[in-house]
Amino acid sequence: MPVVQRVIKPRTKRSKRALEKREPQLVENTKQCLFFHGLKTSEGIRECVKDLHALKSQASLKLQQKNKILPFDDILPVERLAVKHDSSLFCMATHSKKRPNNIVIGRMFDHHLLDMVELGVENYAPLSEFKNAKVAAGTKPCMVFCGTEFEDVTEFKILKNLLIDFFRGVEAKEIRLQGFEHALQFTVFDGKVFLKSYRILLKKSGTRIPRVELEEIGPSMTLQMRRNRFASNDLRKRSLQQPKQQKANKVKNVRKDPFGTRLGRVHMTKQDIGKLQTRKMKGLKEVTHQKFRVA
Amino acid sequence: MRKRGGRGKSVSKKKEEEEGERREREIKIPKSRLKPHDRKLLNTPAARHWPPYPAGPPLEAHQPNEDTQTSATDKVRDILLKAREEVKSVQVEVKEIQLECDLGNLVVSDNNTLPQSTLRNSDECNEYLQSLARDGIQTLITKVWDLPTERIDNAVYVTLPKPSISIPREKKAPVEKPLTKWEQYAKDKGITKRKKEKKVWDEVLKQWVPRYGFRKVQADKEKNWVRVVPETADPYEDQYAKAAEIKKENIAKNEFQRLRNIARNRKVKLPSVGVTGNEFARPKDLLRAAQHAKHATASLGKFQPGLKGEKSSKGRGNKRKSEEVATMDIQQEKKRNIDIFDKIGKPDLNLDAAMYRQVKDDNVEHDRKKKGGKKHLRRSKMGGRHLTPSDHRSIKLGKGIHNGPKGKSGKGRDAGPGNKGKGKDRASLLQLASKRGATGKIIMTAKKRKKFSKR
């Protein structure tokens, strides 16, 4: 449904559909992620980005070229890229002497920056190092956050929110019971965040609930939080606002019997019973005087 | 055999081949975990099993032997053993702080303090983290399995509840489309839309013809392969061209109305004067259009010949307010006169204009000095004005102001007699510029401002 009233109408139905998809929706599309490099990268960080892209392969796009972008100095080029590719998550990889193996993870709201965090990647173990069967791409991961800092310290709280946003994938209402395959673990300790990725194996147990066994598959890294730029309180508030149409409408005056019958309640205006419009029976009509012939 | 309360699940009869191996584990059970009467059994072979069995000979898995007859009690014993072990496997170690699960997002939060020594030790670290993760995921799975399920296409789907951790949206909430003029009218009158069928039965062609879209024109052509010229029309008139013209006008009218709707919704003021088409212009509009056309001449319509019945429109400009001098009180009149006096001597100081002029002068100076000798400043040989590079630069308004107090530095400029500012001092100009900030005309980014402040 085109909500934006365009002066210049799109020429083809296809372009129209593409534009409609990019408009604000009631129920939003999956957040697309954009991976790109800065001017200088190291092999390690390139591997890291490659693996992360593989993790989010359904909803991510990886750019090949190097970009002269410094997000903490000027975020506009990043915003422009995000608008162009209609992605609200981004991950930029750089490497310098001062900030080795650096990734900047961020998210947008309304095509403008919401939050962004600079993380240093240490002790990186790529996907290829773990020689076992991996998980299908696009699986929704279960996430475990360990450590008290994720609740106590504001920065880690926001980081937790950002990581959930980044990795959660599709907003699923229903999941197949066999679909619990991937698990991500974030542990905060000593100011560092350990990222580990596992494959969930559901073993038979005597009960109907399966036993969970984990097998480490994916990239494993230690993230050191460097700089950050978080949103102001009211921008965050605005970003969390849900559209009014999504609010559940209260159904009034309808209730269910203990027998399961659905009962409604009707409110009527005051009625004058003497003046109600009913079926007219001629014979019951009140006659003022009777005319009859005397035989 | 004493039944352990609390485990709850009934023991189902399973085939002995199902869970072949018996799990043998050496579990270190802390004393505090055991119930008092069980502590006595710590050193007994029975202590190897958890939950602990009552005092007595330990239960061992009965190995099915073809020779010996397996009795019913032995079978039951085996099953119970297996059941106990399997039940144990779904249990998660009880934590200090319970794990919070957000089932909507499939997120488990473990807020327990982590043992520092274990995590510092690189050998134990991974194992410990894996065990933590396992506990977390097990809790999550346990909760998920309790959710309502439904079966779709041979797969069991579980319906997740709404997420408790709120994630910000990608874009703003969609704005409701404002109603067009017709839609508003229809709503007020209570006119409802009726969906029309795409195909219409055509008697002439005896087939279903699309009312719009693909193949409609073909069908129309088939139907109207000949066009009857009306009697009143000129025989040399091209009826097809006329029809095409009418159609074009209809499309244009539709487009105009669509744009008008958009303009109304965006509260953009459209000129109501332009003549858009004779089909739907009202007499009032046409009159206005004619008046405007007449006025739009060099002599403002004074010498335009008029038609026979045409009324001349006089009062079109701004009306002058009659001076209410008689009704004004002394104070107001005094103020009015003083204001007039003040305005006489002093021109309004337009700082921006002053700055631009200064900048432009500087640029022109620079150009002159650079190219050596007198040069035509503005007028070109071809006649008329043409913008020199300095003009362009001053339009851009980048160079003049932003070159610091010493003037434009660089290629041979410092060698010259000196570029001292003519009127206003450059430093004060800079100050003004920085005070002004982003008026939209002076390009001052944060970076450039930083540069100045250093100087």
GROMACS .gro file of N, CA and C in nm, chain A residues 22-28 108-112 235 238-243 245, chain B residues 168-175:
model
   84
   22ARG      N    1   1.061  -0.025   0.071
   22ARG     CA    2   1.153   0.058   0.149
   22ARG      C    3   1.083   0.160   0.237
   23GLU      N    4   0.952   0.170   0.219
   23GLU     CA    5   0.879   0.267   0.302
   23GLU      C    6   0.865   0.214   0.443
   24PRO      N    7   0.836   0.304   0.538
   24PRO     CA    8   0.807   0.254   0.673
   24PRO      C    9   0.685   0.164   0.673
   25GLN      N   10   0.695   0.050   0.740
   25GLN     CA   11   0.586  -0.045   0.743
   25GLN      C   12   0.535  -0.060   0.885
   26LEU      N   13   0.414  -0.112   0.894
   26LEU     CA   14   0.359  -0.145   1.026
   26LEU      C   15   0.441  -0.257   1.088
   27VAL      N   16   0.448  -0.367   1.014
   27VAL     CA   17   0.531  -0.480   1.055
   27VAL      C   18   0.655  -0.475   0.968
   28GLU      N   19   0.768  -0.455   1.031
   28GLU     CA   20   0.887  -0.422   0.953
   28GLU      C   21   0.953  -0.541   0.888
  108MET      N   22   2.083   0.195   1.258
  108MET     CA   23   2.021   0.320   1.216
  108MET      C   24   1.875   0.322   1.257
  109PHE      N   25   1.828   0.442   1.276
  109PHE     CA   26   1.684   0.460   1.291
  109PHE      C   27   1.642   0.570   1.198
  110ASP      N   28   1.547   0.541   1.113
  110ASP     CA   29   1.497   0.642   1.021
  110ASP      C   30   1.609   0.702   0.937
  111HIS      N   31   1.696   0.613   0.891
  111HIS     CA   32   1.809   0.651   0.805
  111HIS      C   33   1.912   0.741   0.873
  112HIS      N   34   1.904   0.750   1.004
  112HIS     CA   35   2.009   0.824   1.076
  112HIS      C   36   2.065   0.736   1.185
  235LEU      N   37   1.593   1.018   2.157
  235LEU     CA   38   1.599   0.948   2.027
  235LEU      C   39   1.571   0.800   2.045
  238ARG      N   40   1.206   0.750   2.092
  238ARG     CA   41   1.134   0.757   1.966
  238ARG      C   42   1.151   0.631   1.884
  239SER      N   43   1.273   0.575   1.890
  239SER     CA   44   1.298   0.454   1.811
  239SER      C   45   1.221   0.335   1.864
  240LEU      N   46   1.191   0.338   1.995
  240LEU     CA   47   1.120   0.225   2.054
  240LEU      C   48   0.969   0.237   2.042
  241GLN      N   49   0.923   0.353   1.993
  241GLN     CA   50   0.778   0.372   1.981
  241GLN      C   51   0.721   0.276   1.880
  242GLN      N   52   0.614   0.212   1.919
  242GLN     CA   53   0.547   0.121   1.827
  242GLN      C   54   0.428   0.193   1.766
  243PRO      N   55   0.394   0.162   1.641
  243PRO     CA   56   0.280   0.230   1.580
  243PRO      C   57   0.150   0.198   1.653
  245GLN      N   58  -0.137   0.147   1.544
  245GLN     CA   59  -0.224   0.047   1.483
  245GLN      C   60  -0.195  -0.093   1.533
  463PRO      N   61   1.479  -0.147   1.912
  463PRO     CA   62   1.428  -0.032   1.837
  463PRO      C   63   1.390  -0.067   1.694
  464ARG      N   64   1.297   0.011   1.643
  464ARG     CA   65   1.249  -0.011   1.507
  464ARG      C   66   1.352   0.035   1.407
  465GLU      N   67   1.327  -0.005   1.284
  465GLU     CA   68   1.416   0.032   1.176
  465GLU      C   69   1.381   0.172   1.125
  466LYS      N   70   1.251   0.191   1.105
  466LYS     CA   71   1.204   0.319   1.053
  466LYS      C   72   1.089   0.367   1.139
  467LYS      N   73   1.051   0.490   1.117
  467LYS     CA   74   0.941   0.544   1.197
  467LYS      C   75   0.812   0.472   1.166
  468ALA      N   76   0.716   0.491   1.252
  468ALA     CA   77   0.584   0.431   1.228
  468ALA      C   78   0.524   0.495   1.104
  469PRO      N   79   0.454   0.416   1.023
  469PRO     CA   80   0.402   0.472   0.899
  469PRO      C   81   0.291   0.575   0.925
  470VAL      N   82   0.297   0.679   0.848
  470VAL     CA   83   0.196   0.784   0.862
  470VAL      C   84   0.077   0.745   0.778
   0.00000   0.00000   0.00000
